Amino acid sequence: MATIKDVAKRAGVAVSTASYALNGVKKVSDATLQKVLQAAEELHYQKNGFASDLKRTKTNTIALILRDLSGPFYSELIRGIQEVTTANGYDLIACSAIGGDDSTATKFLKEKRVDGAIVLAHNISDDIIKASANADFPVVVLDRHLDNPHILHVEVDNYQGGWIATEHLIEKGHKSIAFISGPKNSHDSEMRYKGYRDALEKHNLTFQSRFKFTGDFQRESGYRSTKMLIAQQNLPDAIFYANDEMAIGGLKAFADNGIRVPEDISIIGFDDIQISEYLNPPLTTIRQPKYEVGALSAHMIFQLFTGEDVEKHYSLVTELVERESVK
Amino acid sequence: MATIKDVAKRAGVAVSTASYALNGVKKVSDATLQKVLQAAEELHYQKNGFASDLKRTKTNTIALILRDLSGPFYSELIRGIQEVTTANGYDLIACSAIGGDDSTATKFLKEKRVDGAIVLAHNISDDIIKASANADFPVVVLDRHLDNPHILHVEVDNYQGGWIATEHLIEKGHKSIAFISGPKNSHDSEMRYKGYRDALEKHNLTFQSRFKFTGDFQRESGYRSTKMLIAQQNLPDAIFYANDEMAIGGLKAFADNGIRVPEDISIIGFDDIQISEYLNPPLTTIRQPKYEVGALSAHMIFQLFTGEDVEKHYSLVTELVERESVK
DNA sequence: CTGTTAGCGCATTCAC
DNA sequence: GTGAATGCGCTAACAG
């Protein structure tokens, strides 16, 4: 591999001149610029990214840290991040947090292999994140609350979402409403549940514990919980699934048992994932402003880069998307 | 940020000693090892990844290059890659190819910011890939054929897939079969189409050009093409969608028009994406061995690293997954 | 406008 | 075992 020295030599100039020419610094005459460029071309010169980063102590890329690269994927969220990072001339890479504190993600965080990070990965410990964040290394977390001056938060108002989902069901005349939750340690799910409980209470509807099941946000668990609900005989009027994936599992369980949605039972999900409108019936759900969450997260990082004052905490509101799974 | 020099100084040893201690090279006495470790701890020492990479000229990570980080995502494929890379002690990052030859992905490729790459991104030009691949930098391409000694290929037998999809439809008694293709420049789609045509021919079924539509592998295009097909009045007996996403769009178009699947028309997809079995009706489709493609791709890279001889080209077979969208 | 020079932080000889 | 010295490839003063 040719280095910048080779290029300089071939072009008959000093290394620095070659560097300036190659980096578009306007200090070189047109003639030498051409010479350098041509030499680089002939040598198939490619700069060594690490050497460059090392020197600049800046990578121009930010990392998105995901629990698992193989999904589930929030494409809208990523699109939001992506658009803002590209608009700012930054690169974006995604790292997996598989392996937890011993993962690729942790390495990138600790060794500062990027200029900033957005994390959405429960399996990275708070300590790692706190230890990594500092004035020159902003990190925004999407999945927890961390008390640290250099950590930014963006979250959606899950309580409000749980509330409007339940209100909608009640408004439509449903009295007995089941709730299929996410995993126990999910703060998001817990807040949605709180919203559900409070809405129930406000309308003097009693909560029945046999109508609460614990899932794990996966399709399969929605399927299983629903099967159990069906097996229990007397079905509720409606089910509020803590996310769309589980609602999809539920839909399948109902189809398996010849139970029609929404004729026999109404269901509502949470998230409004892309596929939801293509289901049969199209799923009524609570839309999370995922694109906005992503875009905002990235924005905050760039604001910090430019030394602006930024709000450390944002909470975004959800909205009801009415389709056909609630009658 | 403390550097290794600071650590060495604090521990009262030479830099090299500190380096050995930190990297677990068994050349240091237990006593000094402890001293160094403790000094590092006290200073919150974190090695600079770039400096390390620069020196080693090795990053221990491989890149997965995707057209767009925001999906559509082949989670099975990524899982395959992920498992093999982790098993080999390597890190995996995903880069977006948005921006084509001016993207993050291109930068990682050209500047060799990783040790190897797997590319699944039509929007990166052949030239870039060819220019990047060399004996020390293996790249496996999943979406094209490239004539270069250092480029490896893994593909699925799309021709065979197109063939069995069509055969299945014919076997079930369908005579007029429409084909909704992927984008024009997609080699995959082209091969599926060839399989379709040949199967038709073998059974003396004439191909009707009014039953061929060009889509772009996106849900929306499946929806639009299907709408057009419906508008044309007399529907075919069955439709072969070049991928599941478009079939989902098709399903929606039929639902919109009160046309029942499979009672009124049969449809078959291609890919067997996760959601397919949850659709209504569950989608009959051609399963691509995605996990295997991913795992194999990663394997090939590691084989190359260890200097083994590797087959430059693999073609994996597809299989029919019968569900309920074909009657 | 161009060339010289000094590190960036680290791993790695090679003597001791 | 240890430590001094060297350079990876590049950028950025600083002189000229």
PDB file of C-alpha atoms in Angstrom, chain B residues 38-302:
ATOM      1  CA  GLN B  38      -3.202  -0.604  39.722  1.00  0.00           C
ATOM      2  CA  ALA B  39      -1.730   2.482  38.151  1.00  0.00           C
ATOM      3  CA  ALA B  40      -3.987   1.995  35.144  1.00  0.00           C
ATOM      4  CA  GLU B  41      -6.945   1.660  37.411  1.00  0.00           C
ATOM      5  CA  GLU B  42      -6.129   4.790  39.333  1.00  0.00           C
ATOM      6  CA  LEU B  43      -5.624   6.821  36.196  1.00  0.00           C
ATOM      7  CA  HIS B  44      -8.760   5.430  34.542  1.00  0.00           C
ATOM      8  CA  TYR B  45      -6.520   4.480  31.741  1.00  0.00           C
ATOM      9  CA  GLN B  46      -8.164   3.490  28.490  1.00  0.00           C
ATOM     10  CA  LYS B  47      -6.145   2.563  25.509  1.00  0.00           C
ATOM     11  CA  ASN B  48      -6.528   4.546  22.353  1.00  0.00           C
ATOM     12  CA  GLY B  49      -8.011   2.167  19.861  1.00  0.00           C
ATOM     13  CA  PHE B  50      -6.697   3.939  16.820  1.00  0.00           C
ATOM     14  CA  ALA B  51      -3.142   4.070  17.962  1.00  0.00           C
ATOM     15  CA  SER B  52      -3.358   0.412  18.682  1.00  0.00           C
ATOM     16  CA  ASP B  53      -4.905  -0.429  15.340  1.00  0.00           C
ATOM     17  CA  LEU B  54      -2.438   1.743  13.534  1.00  0.00           C
ATOM     18  CA  LYS B  55       0.441  -0.106  15.043  1.00  0.00           C
ATOM     19  CA  ARG B  56      -0.991  -3.547  14.598  1.00  0.00           C
ATOM     20  CA  THR B  57      -2.392  -2.756  11.159  1.00  0.00           C
ATOM     21  CA  LYS B  58      -5.296  -4.922  12.146  1.00  0.00           C
ATOM     22  CA  THR B  59      -8.622  -3.988  13.600  1.00  0.00           C
ATOM     23  CA  ASN B  60     -10.138  -7.275  14.607  1.00  0.00           C
ATOM     24  CA  THR B  61     -13.419  -6.220  13.209  1.00  0.00           C
ATOM     25  CA  ILE B  62     -15.256  -6.935  10.053  1.00  0.00           C
ATOM     26  CA  ALA B  63     -17.874  -4.765   8.440  1.00  0.00           C
ATOM     27  CA  LEU B  64     -21.257  -5.618   7.134  1.00  0.00           C
ATOM     28  CA  ILE B  65     -22.178  -3.195   4.431  1.00  0.00           C
ATOM     29  CA  LEU B  66     -25.837  -2.589   3.981  1.00  0.00           C
ATOM     30  CA  ARG B  67     -27.602  -0.437   1.518  1.00  0.00           C
ATOM     31  CA  ASP B  68     -29.399   1.340   4.274  1.00  0.00           C
ATOM     32  CA  LEU B  69     -29.156   0.828   8.003  1.00  0.00           C
ATOM     33  CA  SER B  70     -32.831   1.450   8.310  1.00  0.00           C
ATOM     34  CA  GLY B  71     -33.728  -1.756   6.581  1.00  0.00           C
ATOM     35  CA  PRO B  72     -35.295  -3.811   5.116  1.00  0.00           C
ATOM     36  CA  PHE B  73     -33.408  -6.073   7.388  1.00  0.00           C
ATOM     37  CA  TYR B  74     -32.437  -9.632   6.961  1.00  0.00           C
ATOM     38  CA  SER B  75     -32.120 -10.476  10.591  1.00  0.00           C
ATOM     39  CA  GLU B  76     -31.463 -14.133   9.986  1.00  0.00           C
ATOM     40  CA  LEU B  77     -28.596 -13.307   7.727  1.00  0.00           C
ATOM     41  CA  ILE B  78     -27.108 -10.946  10.237  1.00  0.00           C
ATOM     42  CA  ARG B  79     -27.514 -13.491  12.955  1.00  0.00           C
ATOM     43  CA  GLY B  80     -25.520 -15.944  10.892  1.00  0.00           C
ATOM     44  CA  ILE B  81     -22.737 -13.454  10.371  1.00  0.00           C
ATOM     45  CA  GLN B  82     -22.801 -12.310  13.943  1.00  0.00           C
ATOM     46  CA  GLU B  83     -22.496 -15.746  15.419  1.00  0.00           C
ATOM     47  CA  VAL B  84     -19.523 -16.670  13.330  1.00  0.00           C
ATOM     48  CA  THR B  85     -17.679 -13.422  13.861  1.00  0.00           C
ATOM     49  CA  THR B  86     -18.152 -13.521  17.616  1.00  0.00           C
ATOM     50  CA  ALA B  87     -17.114 -17.149  17.676  1.00  0.00           C
ATOM     51  CA  ASN B  88     -13.880 -16.061  16.034  1.00  0.00           C
ATOM     52  CA  GLY B  89     -13.347 -13.289  18.507  1.00  0.00           C
ATOM     53  CA  TYR B  90     -13.995 -10.576  15.981  1.00  0.00           C
ATOM     54  CA  ASP B  91     -16.173  -7.540  16.197  1.00  0.00           C
ATOM     55  CA  LEU B  92     -18.837  -6.748  13.685  1.00  0.00           C
ATOM     56  CA  ILE B  93     -20.106  -3.363  12.706  1.00  0.00           C
ATOM     57  CA  ALA B  94     -22.718  -2.373  10.187  1.00  0.00           C
ATOM     58  CA  CYS B  95     -22.222   0.531   7.817  1.00  0.00           C
ATOM     59  CA  SER B  96     -24.685   2.227   5.621  1.00  0.00           C
ATOM     60  CA  ALA B  97     -24.070   2.605   1.931  1.00  0.00           C
ATOM     61  CA  ILE B  98     -26.372   5.557   1.618  1.00  0.00           C
ATOM     62  CA  GLY B  99     -24.600   8.031  -0.571  1.00  0.00           C
ATOM     63  CA  GLY B 100     -23.245   5.261  -2.733  1.00  0.00           C
ATOM     64  CA  ASP B 101     -19.613   5.702  -3.574  1.00  0.00           C
ATOM     65  CA  ASP B 102     -19.430   8.590  -1.202  1.00  0.00           C
ATOM     66  CA  SER B 103     -20.828   6.803   1.799  1.00  0.00           C
ATOM     67  CA  THR B 104     -19.620   5.620   5.144  1.00  0.00           C
ATOM     68  CA  ALA B 105     -19.407   2.164   3.724  1.00  0.00           C
ATOM     69  CA  THR B 106     -17.127   3.265   0.941  1.00  0.00           C
ATOM     70  CA  LYS B 107     -14.894   5.010   3.394  1.00  0.00           C
ATOM     71  CA  PHE B 108     -14.534   1.912   5.489  1.00  0.00           C
ATOM     72  CA  LEU B 109     -13.858  -0.144   2.421  1.00  0.00           C
ATOM     73  CA  LYS B 110     -11.331   2.124   0.799  1.00  0.00           C
ATOM     74  CA  GLU B 111      -9.521   3.200   3.892  1.00  0.00           C
ATOM     75  CA  LYS B 112      -9.421  -0.331   5.215  1.00  0.00           C
ATOM     76  CA  ARG B 113     -10.902   0.553   8.524  1.00  0.00           C
ATOM     77  CA  VAL B 114     -11.780  -3.057   9.070  1.00  0.00           C
ATOM     78  CA  ASP B 115     -10.142  -6.366   8.290  1.00  0.00           C
ATOM     79  CA  GLY B 116     -12.743  -7.624   5.896  1.00  0.00           C
ATOM     80  CA  ALA B 117     -16.215  -6.910   4.629  1.00  0.00           C
ATOM     81  CA  ILE B 118     -19.441  -8.506   3.593  1.00  0.00           C
ATOM     82  CA  VAL B 119     -21.417  -6.419   1.199  1.00  0.00           C
ATOM     83  CA  LEU B 120     -25.086  -6.422   0.491  1.00  0.00           C
ATOM     84  CA  ALA B 121     -25.619  -3.037  -1.058  1.00  0.00           C
ATOM     85  CA  HIS B 122     -26.423  -2.538  -4.698  1.00  0.00           C
ATOM     86  CA  ASN B 123     -25.625   1.096  -4.478  1.00  0.00           C
ATOM     87  CA  ILE B 124     -21.917   0.555  -4.061  1.00  0.00           C
ATOM     88  CA  SER B 125     -20.234   0.327  -7.400  1.00  0.00           C
ATOM     89  CA  ASP B 126     -18.353  -2.682  -8.608  1.00  0.00           C
ATOM     90  CA  ASP B 127     -15.272  -0.556  -9.042  1.00  0.00           C
ATOM     91  CA  ILE B 128     -15.070   0.392  -5.418  1.00  0.00           C
ATOM     92  CA  ILE B 129     -15.368  -3.181  -4.347  1.00  0.00           C
ATOM     93  CA  LYS B 130     -12.808  -4.402  -6.816  1.00  0.00           C
ATOM     94  CA  ALA B 131     -10.419  -1.654  -5.863  1.00  0.00           C
ATOM     95  CA  SER B 132     -10.729  -2.501  -2.185  1.00  0.00           C
ATOM     96  CA  ALA B 133     -10.452  -6.242  -2.221  1.00  0.00           C
ATOM     97  CA  ASN B 134      -6.996  -7.695  -2.064  1.00  0.00           C
ATOM     98  CA  ALA B 135      -5.114 -10.585  -0.563  1.00  0.00           C
ATOM     99  CA  ASP B 136      -5.170  -9.023   2.884  1.00  0.00           C
ATOM    100  CA  PHE B 137      -8.646  -7.670   2.640  1.00  0.00           C
ATOM    101  CA  PRO B 138     -11.223 -10.253   1.754  1.00  0.00           C
ATOM    102  CA  VAL B 139     -14.625  -9.120   0.721  1.00  0.00           C
ATOM    103  CA  VAL B 140     -17.587 -11.324   0.100  1.00  0.00           C
ATOM    104  CA  VAL B 141     -20.390 -10.023  -2.018  1.00  0.00           C
ATOM    105  CA  LEU B 142     -23.905 -11.243  -1.630  1.00  0.00           C
ATOM    106  CA  ASP B 143     -25.577  -9.321  -4.347  1.00  0.00           C
ATOM    107  CA  ARG B 144     -23.579  -9.530  -7.537  1.00  0.00           C
ATOM    108  CA  HIS B 145     -20.923 -11.334  -9.516  1.00  0.00           C
ATOM    109  CA  LEU B 146     -17.512  -9.787  -9.665  1.00  0.00           C
ATOM    110  CA  ASP B 147     -14.572 -11.137 -11.491  1.00  0.00           C
ATOM    111  CA  ASN B 148     -11.720 -10.673  -9.106  1.00  0.00           C
ATOM    112  CA  PRO B 149      -9.481 -13.216  -7.409  1.00  0.00           C
ATOM    113  CA  HIS B 150      -9.981 -11.715  -3.983  1.00  0.00           C
ATOM    114  CA  ILE B 151     -13.707 -11.403  -4.007  1.00  0.00           C
ATOM    115  CA  LEU B 152     -15.829 -14.226  -2.709  1.00  0.00           C
ATOM    116  CA  HIS B 153     -19.417 -14.919  -3.584  1.00  0.00           C
ATOM    117  CA  VAL B 154     -22.267 -16.464  -1.720  1.00  0.00           C
ATOM    118  CA  GLU B 155     -25.586 -16.498  -3.406  1.00  0.00           C
ATOM    119  CA  VAL B 156     -28.770 -18.406  -3.366  1.00  0.00           C
ATOM    120  CA  ASP B 157     -29.952 -20.201  -6.402  1.00  0.00           C
ATOM    121  CA  ASN B 158     -32.574 -17.745  -7.496  1.00  0.00           C
ATOM    122  CA  TYR B 159     -33.203 -19.529 -10.730  1.00  0.00           C
ATOM    123  CA  GLN B 160     -34.072 -22.718  -8.914  1.00  0.00           C
ATOM    124  CA  GLY B 161     -36.226 -20.719  -6.509  1.00  0.00           C
ATOM    125  CA  GLY B 162     -38.157 -19.089  -9.317  1.00  0.00           C
ATOM    126  CA  TRP B 163     -38.572 -22.450 -10.880  1.00  0.00           C
ATOM    127  CA  ILE B 164     -40.000 -24.256  -7.857  1.00  0.00           C
ATOM    128  CA  ALA B 165     -42.300 -21.363  -7.034  1.00  0.00           C
ATOM    129  CA  THR B 166     -43.775 -21.532 -10.491  1.00  0.00           C
ATOM    130  CA  GLU B 167     -43.898 -25.320 -10.537  1.00  0.00           C
ATOM    131  CA  HIS B 168     -45.791 -25.298  -7.290  1.00  0.00           C
ATOM    132  CA  LEU B 169     -48.376 -22.932  -8.692  1.00  0.00           C
ATOM    133  CA  ILE B 170     -48.735 -25.019 -11.821  1.00  0.00           C
ATOM    134  CA  GLU B 171     -49.021 -28.210  -9.853  1.00  0.00           C
ATOM    135  CA  LYS B 172     -51.899 -26.694  -7.953  1.00  0.00           C
ATOM    136  CA  GLY B 173     -53.678 -26.208 -11.213  1.00  0.00           C
ATOM    137  CA  HIS B 174     -52.992 -22.579 -11.950  1.00  0.00           C
ATOM    138  CA  LYS B 175     -52.550 -21.727 -15.588  1.00  0.00           C
ATOM    139  CA  SER B 176     -52.178 -17.995 -15.858  1.00  0.00           C
ATOM    140  CA  ILE B 177     -49.484 -16.788 -13.568  1.00  0.00           C
ATOM    141  CA  ALA B 178     -48.347 -13.200 -13.197  1.00  0.00           C
ATOM    142  CA  PHE B 179     -44.874 -12.148 -12.137  1.00  0.00           C
ATOM    143  CA  ILE B 180     -44.059  -8.996 -10.207  1.00  0.00           C
ATOM    144  CA  SER B 181     -40.345  -8.408 -10.517  1.00  0.00           C
ATOM    145  CA  GLY B 182     -37.789  -6.535  -8.485  1.00  0.00           C
ATOM    146  CA  PRO B 183     -35.924  -3.546  -9.871  1.00  0.00           C
ATOM    147  CA  LYS B 184     -34.529  -3.865 -13.359  1.00  0.00           C
ATOM    148  CA  ASN B 185     -30.920  -3.973 -12.308  1.00  0.00           C
ATOM    149  CA  SER B 186     -31.447  -6.741  -9.800  1.00  0.00           C
ATOM    150  CA  HIS B 187     -29.657  -9.859 -10.812  1.00  0.00           C
ATOM    151  CA  ASP B 188     -31.584 -11.823  -8.201  1.00  0.00           C
ATOM    152  CA  SER B 189     -34.902 -10.786  -9.580  1.00  0.00           C
ATOM    153  CA  GLU B 190     -33.759 -11.531 -13.089  1.00  0.00           C
ATOM    154  CA  MET B 191     -32.830 -15.084 -12.185  1.00  0.00           C
ATOM    155  CA  ARG B 192     -36.113 -15.685 -10.415  1.00  0.00           C
ATOM    156  CA  TYR B 193     -37.825 -14.475 -13.518  1.00  0.00           C
ATOM    157  CA  LYS B 194     -35.815 -16.843 -15.698  1.00  0.00           C
ATOM    158  CA  GLY B 195     -36.830 -19.745 -13.493  1.00  0.00           C
ATOM    159  CA  TYR B 196     -40.419 -18.654 -13.807  1.00  0.00           C
ATOM    160  CA  ARG B 197     -40.277 -18.399 -17.576  1.00  0.00           C
ATOM    161  CA  ASP B 198     -38.607 -21.750 -17.985  1.00  0.00           C
ATOM    162  CA  ALA B 199     -41.069 -23.502 -15.705  1.00  0.00           C
ATOM    163  CA  LEU B 200     -43.913 -21.967 -17.669  1.00  0.00           C
ATOM    164  CA  GLU B 201     -42.397 -23.121 -20.900  1.00  0.00           C
ATOM    165  CA  LYS B 202     -41.783 -26.611 -19.674  1.00  0.00           C
ATOM    166  CA  HIS B 203     -45.492 -26.942 -18.999  1.00  0.00           C
ATOM    167  CA  ASN B 204     -46.440 -25.349 -22.288  1.00  0.00           C
ATOM    168  CA  LEU B 205     -47.966 -22.384 -20.598  1.00  0.00           C
ATOM    169  CA  THR B 206     -47.607 -19.215 -22.597  1.00  0.00           C
ATOM    170  CA  PHE B 207     -46.179 -16.206 -20.934  1.00  0.00           C
ATOM    171  CA  GLN B 208     -48.335 -13.116 -21.208  1.00  0.00           C
ATOM    172  CA  SER B 209     -46.525  -9.858 -21.032  1.00  0.00           C
ATOM    173  CA  ARG B 210     -49.506  -8.078 -19.568  1.00  0.00           C
ATOM    174  CA  PHE B 211     -48.941 -10.277 -16.539  1.00  0.00           C
ATOM    175  CA  LYS B 212     -45.501  -8.972 -15.877  1.00  0.00           C
ATOM    176  CA  PHE B 213     -44.949  -5.888 -13.741  1.00  0.00           C
ATOM    177  CA  THR B 214     -41.783  -4.265 -12.575  1.00  0.00           C
ATOM    178  CA  GLY B 215     -41.553  -3.448  -8.908  1.00  0.00           C
ATOM    179  CA  ASP B 216     -38.652  -2.473  -6.706  1.00  0.00           C
ATOM    180  CA  PHE B 217     -38.823  -5.009  -3.901  1.00  0.00           C
ATOM    181  CA  GLN B 218     -40.657  -2.508  -1.713  1.00  0.00           C
ATOM    182  CA  ARG B 219     -44.049  -3.175  -0.218  1.00  0.00           C
ATOM    183  CA  GLU B 220     -45.490  -0.129  -1.862  1.00  0.00           C
ATOM    184  CA  SER B 221     -44.550  -1.245  -5.339  1.00  0.00           C
ATOM    185  CA  GLY B 222     -46.223  -4.594  -4.735  1.00  0.00           C
ATOM    186  CA  TYR B 223     -49.320  -2.709  -3.768  1.00  0.00           C
ATOM    187  CA  ARG B 224     -49.255  -0.516  -6.836  1.00  0.00           C
ATOM    188  CA  SER B 225     -48.514  -3.305  -9.275  1.00  0.00           C
ATOM    189  CA  THR B 226     -51.329  -5.350  -7.846  1.00  0.00           C
ATOM    190  CA  LYS B 227     -53.717  -2.446  -8.133  1.00  0.00           C
ATOM    191  CA  MET B 228     -52.797  -2.141 -11.772  1.00  0.00           C
ATOM    192  CA  LEU B 229     -53.302  -5.824 -12.284  1.00  0.00           C
ATOM    193  CA  ILE B 230     -56.728  -5.553 -10.709  1.00  0.00           C
ATOM    194  CA  ALA B 231     -57.603  -2.549 -12.833  1.00  0.00           C
ATOM    195  CA  GLN B 232     -56.740  -4.542 -15.932  1.00  0.00           C
ATOM    196  CA  GLN B 233     -59.824  -6.607 -15.150  1.00  0.00           C
ATOM    197  CA  ASN B 234     -59.422 -10.253 -15.780  1.00  0.00           C
ATOM    198  CA  LEU B 235     -57.046 -11.424 -13.099  1.00  0.00           C
ATOM    199  CA  PRO B 236     -54.572 -14.262 -13.492  1.00  0.00           C
ATOM    200  CA  ASP B 237     -55.025 -17.447 -11.453  1.00  0.00           C
ATOM    201  CA  ALA B 238     -51.974 -16.733  -9.390  1.00  0.00           C
ATOM    202  CA  ILE B 239     -49.217 -14.226  -8.807  1.00  0.00           C
ATOM    203  CA  PHE B 240     -45.588 -14.847  -8.135  1.00  0.00           C
ATOM    204  CA  TYR B 241     -44.064 -11.888  -6.312  1.00  0.00           C
ATOM    205  CA  ALA B 242     -40.304 -11.638  -6.555  1.00  0.00           C
ATOM    206  CA  ASN B 243     -40.159 -11.044  -2.812  1.00  0.00           C
ATOM    207  CA  ASP B 244     -42.351 -11.229   0.258  1.00  0.00           C
ATOM    208  CA  GLU B 245     -42.408  -7.511   0.870  1.00  0.00           C
ATOM    209  CA  MET B 246     -44.142  -6.940  -2.434  1.00  0.00           C
ATOM    210  CA  ALA B 247     -46.486  -9.821  -1.725  1.00  0.00           C
ATOM    211  CA  ILE B 248     -47.492  -8.029   1.472  1.00  0.00           C
ATOM    212  CA  GLY B 249     -48.314  -4.980  -0.567  1.00  0.00           C
ATOM    213  CA  GLY B 250     -50.295  -7.204  -2.885  1.00  0.00           C
ATOM    214  CA  LEU B 251     -52.231  -8.682  -0.019  1.00  0.00           C
ATOM    215  CA  LYS B 252     -53.236  -5.220   1.014  1.00  0.00           C
ATOM    216  CA  ALA B 253     -54.347  -4.323  -2.479  1.00  0.00           C
ATOM    217  CA  PHE B 254     -56.538  -7.399  -2.609  1.00  0.00           C
ATOM    218  CA  ALA B 255     -58.009  -6.684   0.798  1.00  0.00           C
ATOM    219  CA  ASP B 256     -58.818  -3.161  -0.360  1.00  0.00           C
ATOM    220  CA  ASN B 257     -60.723  -4.541  -3.288  1.00  0.00           C
ATOM    221  CA  GLY B 258     -62.544  -7.313  -1.514  1.00  0.00           C
ATOM    222  CA  ILE B 259     -60.645  -9.981  -3.383  1.00  0.00           C
ATOM    223  CA  ARG B 260     -59.966 -13.009  -1.249  1.00  0.00           C
ATOM    224  CA  VAL B 261     -56.676 -14.840  -1.072  1.00  0.00           C
ATOM    225  CA  PRO B 262     -56.468 -17.722  -1.791  1.00  0.00           C
ATOM    226  CA  GLU B 263     -60.132 -18.260  -2.702  1.00  0.00           C
ATOM    227  CA  ASP B 264     -60.115 -15.792  -5.578  1.00  0.00           C
ATOM    228  CA  ILE B 265     -56.449 -15.741  -6.387  1.00  0.00           C
ATOM    229  CA  SER B 266     -53.344 -17.511  -5.184  1.00  0.00           C
ATOM    230  CA  ILE B 267     -50.117 -15.772  -4.384  1.00  0.00           C
ATOM    231  CA  ILE B 268     -46.608 -16.866  -3.619  1.00  0.00           C
ATOM    232  CA  GLY B 269     -43.685 -14.793  -2.403  1.00  0.00           C
ATOM    233  CA  PHE B 270     -39.950 -15.164  -2.141  1.00  0.00           C
ATOM    234  CA  ASP B 271     -37.626 -14.892   0.866  1.00  0.00           C
ATOM    235  CA  ASP B 272     -39.714 -16.174   3.738  1.00  0.00           C
ATOM    236  CA  ILE B 273     -39.202 -13.131   5.881  1.00  0.00           C
ATOM    237  CA  GLN B 274     -40.158 -13.438   9.510  1.00  0.00           C
ATOM    238  CA  ILE B 275     -43.480 -11.756   9.196  1.00  0.00           C
ATOM    239  CA  SER B 276     -44.724 -14.031   6.415  1.00  0.00           C
ATOM    240  CA  GLU B 277     -46.194 -16.681   8.628  1.00  0.00           C
ATOM    241  CA  TYR B 278     -48.119 -14.073  10.573  1.00  0.00           C
ATOM    242  CA  LEU B 279     -49.885 -12.606   7.604  1.00  0.00           C
ATOM    243  CA  ASN B 280     -53.440 -13.364   6.810  1.00  0.00           C
ATOM    244  CA  PRO B 281     -53.434 -15.684   5.059  1.00  0.00           C
ATOM    245  CA  PRO B 282     -50.008 -16.966   6.024  1.00  0.00           C
ATOM    246  CA  LEU B 283     -47.881 -16.549   2.948  1.00  0.00           C
ATOM    247  CA  THR B 284     -46.672 -19.454   0.873  1.00  0.00           C
ATOM    248  CA  THR B 285     -43.191 -18.550  -0.204  1.00  0.00           C
ATOM    249  CA  ILE B 286     -39.720 -19.652  -1.197  1.00  0.00           C
ATOM    250  CA  ARG B 287     -37.387 -19.773   1.728  1.00  0.00           C
ATOM    251  CA  GLN B 288     -33.891 -18.438   1.274  1.00  0.00           C
ATOM    252  CA  PRO B 289     -31.372 -20.018   3.613  1.00  0.00           C
ATOM    253  CA  LYS B 290     -30.463 -16.656   5.030  1.00  0.00           C
ATOM    254  CA  TYR B 291     -28.806 -17.782   8.196  1.00  0.00           C
ATOM    255  CA  GLU B 292     -26.608 -20.104   6.219  1.00  0.00           C
ATOM    256  CA  VAL B 293     -25.669 -17.402   3.759  1.00  0.00           C
ATOM    257  CA  GLY B 294     -24.570 -15.191   6.609  1.00  0.00           C
ATOM    258  CA  ALA B 295     -22.681 -17.833   8.502  1.00  0.00           C
ATOM    259  CA  LEU B 296     -20.981 -19.070   5.371  1.00  0.00           C
ATOM    260  CA  SER B 297     -19.931 -15.586   4.340  1.00  0.00           C
ATOM    261  CA  ALA B 298     -18.265 -14.960   7.646  1.00  0.00           C
ATOM    262  CA  HIS B 299     -16.644 -18.371   7.603  1.00  0.00           C
ATOM    263  CA  MET B 300     -15.075 -17.726   4.259  1.00  0.00           C
ATOM    264  CA  ILE B 301     -13.488 -14.559   5.519  1.00  0.00           C
ATOM    265  CA  PHE B 302     -11.913 -16.315   8.460  1.00  0.00           C
TER     266      PHE B 302
END
